[in-house]
XYZ file of C-alpha atoms in Angstrom:
337
model
C 7.924 16.605 34.843
C 8.261 12.787 34.756
C 6.058 10.477 36.944
C 7.449 8.363 39.839
C 6.584 4.781 40.012
C 8.064 2.748 43.009
C 10.546 5.728 43.771
C 11.843 5.705 40.361
C 11.155 8.606 37.813
C 9.721 7.611 34.613
C 9.609 9.730 31.312
C 6.660 9.832 29.182
C 6.602 10.635 25.491
C 3.623 11.661 23.367
C 3.539 11.436 19.501
C 1.025 13.409 17.676
C 0.515 12.249 13.985
C -0.652 14.272 10.913
C -4.052 14.281 9.570
C -5.205 18.160 9.422
C -7.650 19.603 11.947
C -9.175 16.087 12.423
C -5.843 14.919 13.928
C -5.625 18.087 15.930
C -9.192 17.637 17.350
C -8.301 13.746 18.162
C -5.076 14.800 19.807
C -7.097 17.388 21.821
C -9.337 14.559 23.113
C -6.053 12.317 24.047
C -4.932 15.539 25.833
C -8.148 16.114 27.641
C -8.231 12.479 28.725
C -4.557 12.569 30.035
C -5.399 15.688 32.073
C -8.427 13.960 33.629
C -6.021 11.134 34.508
C -3.474 13.539 35.750
C -1.004 12.703 33.392
C -0.864 15.623 30.906
C 1.289 17.742 33.169
C 3.844 14.679 33.475
C 4.608 14.578 29.610
C 8.338 15.016 29.204
C 8.461 15.145 25.344
C 6.114 15.757 22.534
C 6.736 14.909 18.824
C 4.496 16.247 16.337
C 3.725 16.086 12.819
C 1.472 18.394 10.439
C -1.923 18.390 12.127
C -0.410 17.143 15.434
C 2.197 20.162 15.214
C -0.871 22.601 15.351
C -2.064 20.826 18.755
C 1.335 20.195 20.099
C 2.569 23.825 19.456
C -0.633 25.336 21.000
C -0.189 23.191 24.187
C 3.587 23.975 24.542
C 3.122 27.561 24.100
C 0.210 27.654 26.671
C 1.669 25.217 29.005
C 0.146 25.399 32.419
C -3.018 27.734 31.533
C -6.159 26.315 32.728
C -8.018 27.223 29.591
C -5.280 26.065 27.073
C -7.442 22.964 25.778
C -10.620 24.999 25.612
C -9.070 27.612 23.326
C -7.693 24.920 21.063
C -11.350 23.315 20.695
C -12.608 26.902 19.631
C -10.008 27.267 17.155
C -10.792 24.004 15.480
C -14.498 24.936 15.693
C -14.066 28.380 13.929
C -11.318 28.571 11.648
C -11.195 27.341 8.081
C -7.695 28.292 6.990
C -6.605 26.024 3.697
C -8.974 27.656 1.163
C -8.142 31.288 2.387
C -4.363 30.195 2.372
C -4.489 29.058 -1.239
C -6.697 32.019 -2.506
C -4.223 34.383 -0.571
C -1.174 32.987 -2.100
C -2.729 33.203 -5.610
C -3.582 36.889 -5.263
C -0.519 38.088 -3.451
C 2.508 38.092 -5.837
C 4.831 38.610 -2.934
C 3.651 35.759 -0.893
C 3.568 31.971 -1.360
C 0.316 29.654 -0.271
C 2.749 28.606 2.701
C 3.435 32.098 3.807
C -0.325 32.740 3.867
C -0.775 29.594 6.016
C 1.977 30.921 8.491
C 0.211 34.088 8.574
C -2.974 32.424 9.398
C -1.603 30.483 12.279
C 0.060 33.682 13.791
C -3.009 35.718 13.362
C -5.343 33.112 15.149
C -3.206 30.884 17.312
C 0.437 31.669 17.983
C 0.315 35.570 18.102
C 3.985 36.248 16.641
C 5.622 33.819 19.110
C 9.004 32.564 18.504
C 10.452 29.294 19.216
C 12.308 30.304 22.538
C 8.739 30.924 24.119
C 8.306 27.294 24.481
C 10.844 26.944 27.024
C 8.522 26.628 30.068
C 6.679 23.476 28.325
C 8.206 19.853 27.807
C 10.584 19.165 25.023
C 8.789 19.436 21.741
C 9.762 18.366 18.378
C 8.145 19.985 15.304
C 8.919 17.490 12.385
C 9.268 18.405 8.770
C 10.709 16.661 5.684
C 13.850 18.035 3.992
C 13.551 17.610 0.307
C 17.122 18.323 -0.161
C 18.476 15.435 1.690
C 15.356 13.106 2.222
C 15.836 13.409 6.171
C 13.541 14.500 8.812
C 14.117 17.954 9.729
C 13.098 19.091 13.151
C 12.500 22.297 15.035
C 13.122 21.560 18.839
C 12.455 23.521 21.984
C 11.248 23.570 25.570
C 12.231 21.692 28.769
C 14.864 24.527 29.467
C 17.138 23.065 26.847
C 18.620 24.587 23.462
C 16.091 25.720 20.908
C 17.381 24.269 17.823
C 16.621 23.405 14.156
C 18.234 21.092 11.539
C 18.803 17.378 10.837
C 21.402 14.881 11.497
C 23.216 14.881 8.171
C 23.730 18.750 7.579
C 23.664 19.463 11.129
C 21.554 22.009 13.635
C 21.751 25.718 14.300
C 20.265 28.009 17.003
C 16.490 28.712 16.276
C 15.606 30.922 19.210
C 14.212 33.688 16.986
C 12.397 31.347 14.400
C 8.835 31.754 13.985
C 6.690 29.275 15.570
C 3.933 29.670 13.008
C 6.573 29.237 10.204
C 7.742 25.963 12.024
C 4.191 24.693 12.287
C 3.512 25.655 8.420
C 6.519 23.761 7.307
C 5.552 20.634 9.407
C 1.911 20.721 7.864
C 2.982 21.979 4.501
C 1.021 18.835 2.677
C 1.776 18.598 -1.008
C 0.384 19.639 -3.594
C -1.741 22.081 -1.566
C 1.064 23.890 -0.140
C 4.482 24.348 -1.549
C 7.486 23.620 0.743
C 9.091 26.092 3.082
C 12.362 27.344 1.522
C 15.378 27.985 4.024
C 18.416 30.007 2.672
C 21.689 30.359 4.644
C 20.360 33.090 6.367
C 17.941 31.241 8.324
C 19.929 27.918 8.323
C 23.577 28.163 7.752
C 24.224 24.564 6.563
C 21.781 25.169 3.464
C 24.605 27.477 2.192
C 26.434 24.033 1.286
C 23.668 23.059 -1.122
C 22.234 26.506 -1.824
C 19.157 26.055 -0.017
C 16.662 23.426 1.525
C 12.939 23.273 1.009
C 10.718 21.626 4.052
C 7.570 19.878 3.422
C 4.955 17.974 5.405
C 6.511 15.946 8.119
C 4.169 13.078 7.239
C 6.213 12.375 4.249
C 9.001 11.103 6.212
C 7.420 9.821 9.233
C 3.571 10.633 9.916
C 3.765 9.320 13.533
C 6.478 11.196 14.876
C 8.395 8.255 16.246
C 11.811 9.101 15.443
C 12.664 11.481 18.101
C 11.023 9.146 20.811
C 13.750 6.591 20.015
C 16.616 8.833 20.542
C 18.942 7.825 23.250
C 19.344 11.571 24.354
C 15.495 11.825 25.294
C 15.538 8.729 27.575
C 11.924 7.865 27.418
C 10.313 5.082 29.589
C 6.941 5.187 27.784
C 5.655 6.604 24.528
C 2.015 7.239 23.768
C 1.427 7.377 19.928
C -1.688 8.993 18.939
C -2.252 7.967 15.248
C -5.026 9.999 13.575
C -3.894 9.702 10.092
C -5.616 8.487 7.005
C -6.193 4.743 7.602
C -5.981 2.473 4.288
C -9.327 1.031 3.544
C -10.080 -1.790 1.153
C -11.545 -0.545 -2.158
C -14.330 -2.582 -3.727
C -13.784 -0.421 -6.958
C -10.175 -0.033 -7.463
C -9.013 2.603 -10.027
C -8.249 1.708 -13.600
C -6.834 5.154 -14.529
C -3.150 5.659 -14.636
C -3.309 9.010 -12.953
C -5.111 7.760 -9.858
C -2.815 4.790 -9.602
C -0.094 7.312 -8.345
C -2.327 8.361 -5.362
C -3.149 4.943 -4.612
C 0.450 3.742 -4.614
C 1.331 6.696 -2.267
C -1.602 5.626 0.048
C -0.297 1.983 0.088
C 3.321 3.070 0.671
C 2.217 5.192 3.522
C 0.181 2.375 5.129
C 3.380 0.271 4.890
C 5.679 2.853 6.605
C 2.942 3.272 9.202
C 3.144 -0.544 9.922
C 6.875 -0.780 10.063
C 7.032 2.192 12.445
C 4.771 0.358 14.875
C 7.056 -2.878 14.488
C 10.194 -0.799 14.987
C 8.680 0.620 18.365
C 8.000 -2.938 19.574
C 11.092 -4.501 18.537
C 13.168 -1.564 20.115
C 11.526 -2.092 23.438
C 11.712 -5.679 23.433
C 15.485 -5.420 22.723
C 15.692 -2.994 25.774
C 16.563 -0.063 23.430
C 13.334 1.948 23.265
C 10.370 3.235 25.733
C 7.402 0.959 26.100
C 4.928 1.902 23.305
C 1.298 2.642 23.844
C -0.268 2.974 20.484
C -3.793 3.298 19.089
C -5.083 4.561 15.594
C -8.335 6.379 14.722
C -9.764 3.538 12.979
C -9.320 1.279 16.035
C -12.549 -0.251 17.335
C -11.014 -2.099 20.402
C -11.403 0.329 23.216
C -14.058 2.794 21.368
C -16.521 4.306 23.720
C -19.437 3.558 21.614
C -20.002 1.435 18.484
C -19.515 3.383 15.219
C -16.914 5.896 16.772
C -14.145 4.580 14.775
C -15.954 4.571 11.587
C -17.359 8.104 12.058
C -14.204 9.382 13.301
C -12.145 7.854 10.203
C -14.532 9.213 7.602
C -13.814 12.955 8.677
C -11.628 14.705 6.260
C -8.098 15.353 6.811
C -7.960 19.061 5.707
C -7.796 22.360 7.525
C -11.477 23.196 7.645
C -13.585 24.044 10.651
C -15.009 20.809 12.403
C -18.691 20.705 13.492
C -19.953 20.286 17.000
C -20.631 16.529 16.202
C -17.238 15.695 14.619
C -15.375 17.327 17.604
C -17.499 15.503 19.990
C -16.882 12.147 18.428
C -13.078 12.619 17.867
C -12.678 13.629 21.539
C -14.635 10.779 22.902
C -13.018 8.210 20.695
C -9.456 9.460 21.248
C -10.037 9.757 25.198
C -11.363 6.023 25.192
C -8.607 4.794 23.258
C -5.798 6.242 25.225
C -7.480 5.474 28.738
C -7.867 1.841 27.538
C -4.261 1.317 26.325
C -3.114 2.729 29.640
C -5.325 0.442 31.647
C -4.322 -2.532 29.656
C -0.412 -2.081 29.192
C 0.699 0.562 31.808
C -1.665 0.730 34.670
C 1.182 1.618 36.913
C 0.911 5.087 35.403
C -2.708 5.480 36.798
C -1.388 4.675 40.325
C 1.052 7.635 40.574
């Protein structure tokens, strides 16, 4: 894939953050703009988290299909899956809410696909959080390379026959709405050393999906970071409730991690040990297409409910304007290819 600049091949990565259907629609806007700029087909690596995994897995499974982006837009406009998954998990004694989430993904988006079916597209990481070790757990496929799942501490195993829907469900299992995905040694051999592992939303560890883009084995020259997560906002009436303080504390910690990840990207690049970062967040006003787009887009809920025409229109317009402006300002050489 790779772009050629001054006769030298350059590799581009794209990270797709968490944030429910809002994130998936925002990332769809990024994809639409990259296609318009003749860059989408040049992406070498996708690193996806939670809602970003919905968009990224769809793109990878349908790589090269002319109607791929339109199909994703239709899905985000017509399916509300969180409520049905929760109810289904409560009523079915033989399935969890996460099982129902995976079934919904399979029925309406992935059609029973296995991870090995992503081979024709770019290298893709679907990232989750391993609650047994505290590490990022990844499902990786594509680019004609090995299809694997695992993490650096426990190791990786072949994952060719692992369900794509289950991988995306693990990546988007945000607590407490969905329980984690349990893997025993039958699915993941190293789990036998500690009985089993449980995988929760990848956003717990890294909601931006930055980690795979910094691995030497992926050899990226540029990384576009699409951040559609929940931005922290000032609260004029902060809580005095002990119970709500826990949620507020988690929001503050997530904001700190988000800032540190951006700094990490910047410092690694300046040290010559990482790709050139081009990042933007959903609450960015610099580069927005119309006044108010950032505010409107940021106010949309980060759940798995169908989005209205107005919501999808603003999310796509806002994301497209932000990615185009960052490329023009910081990497205009990509537009000359």
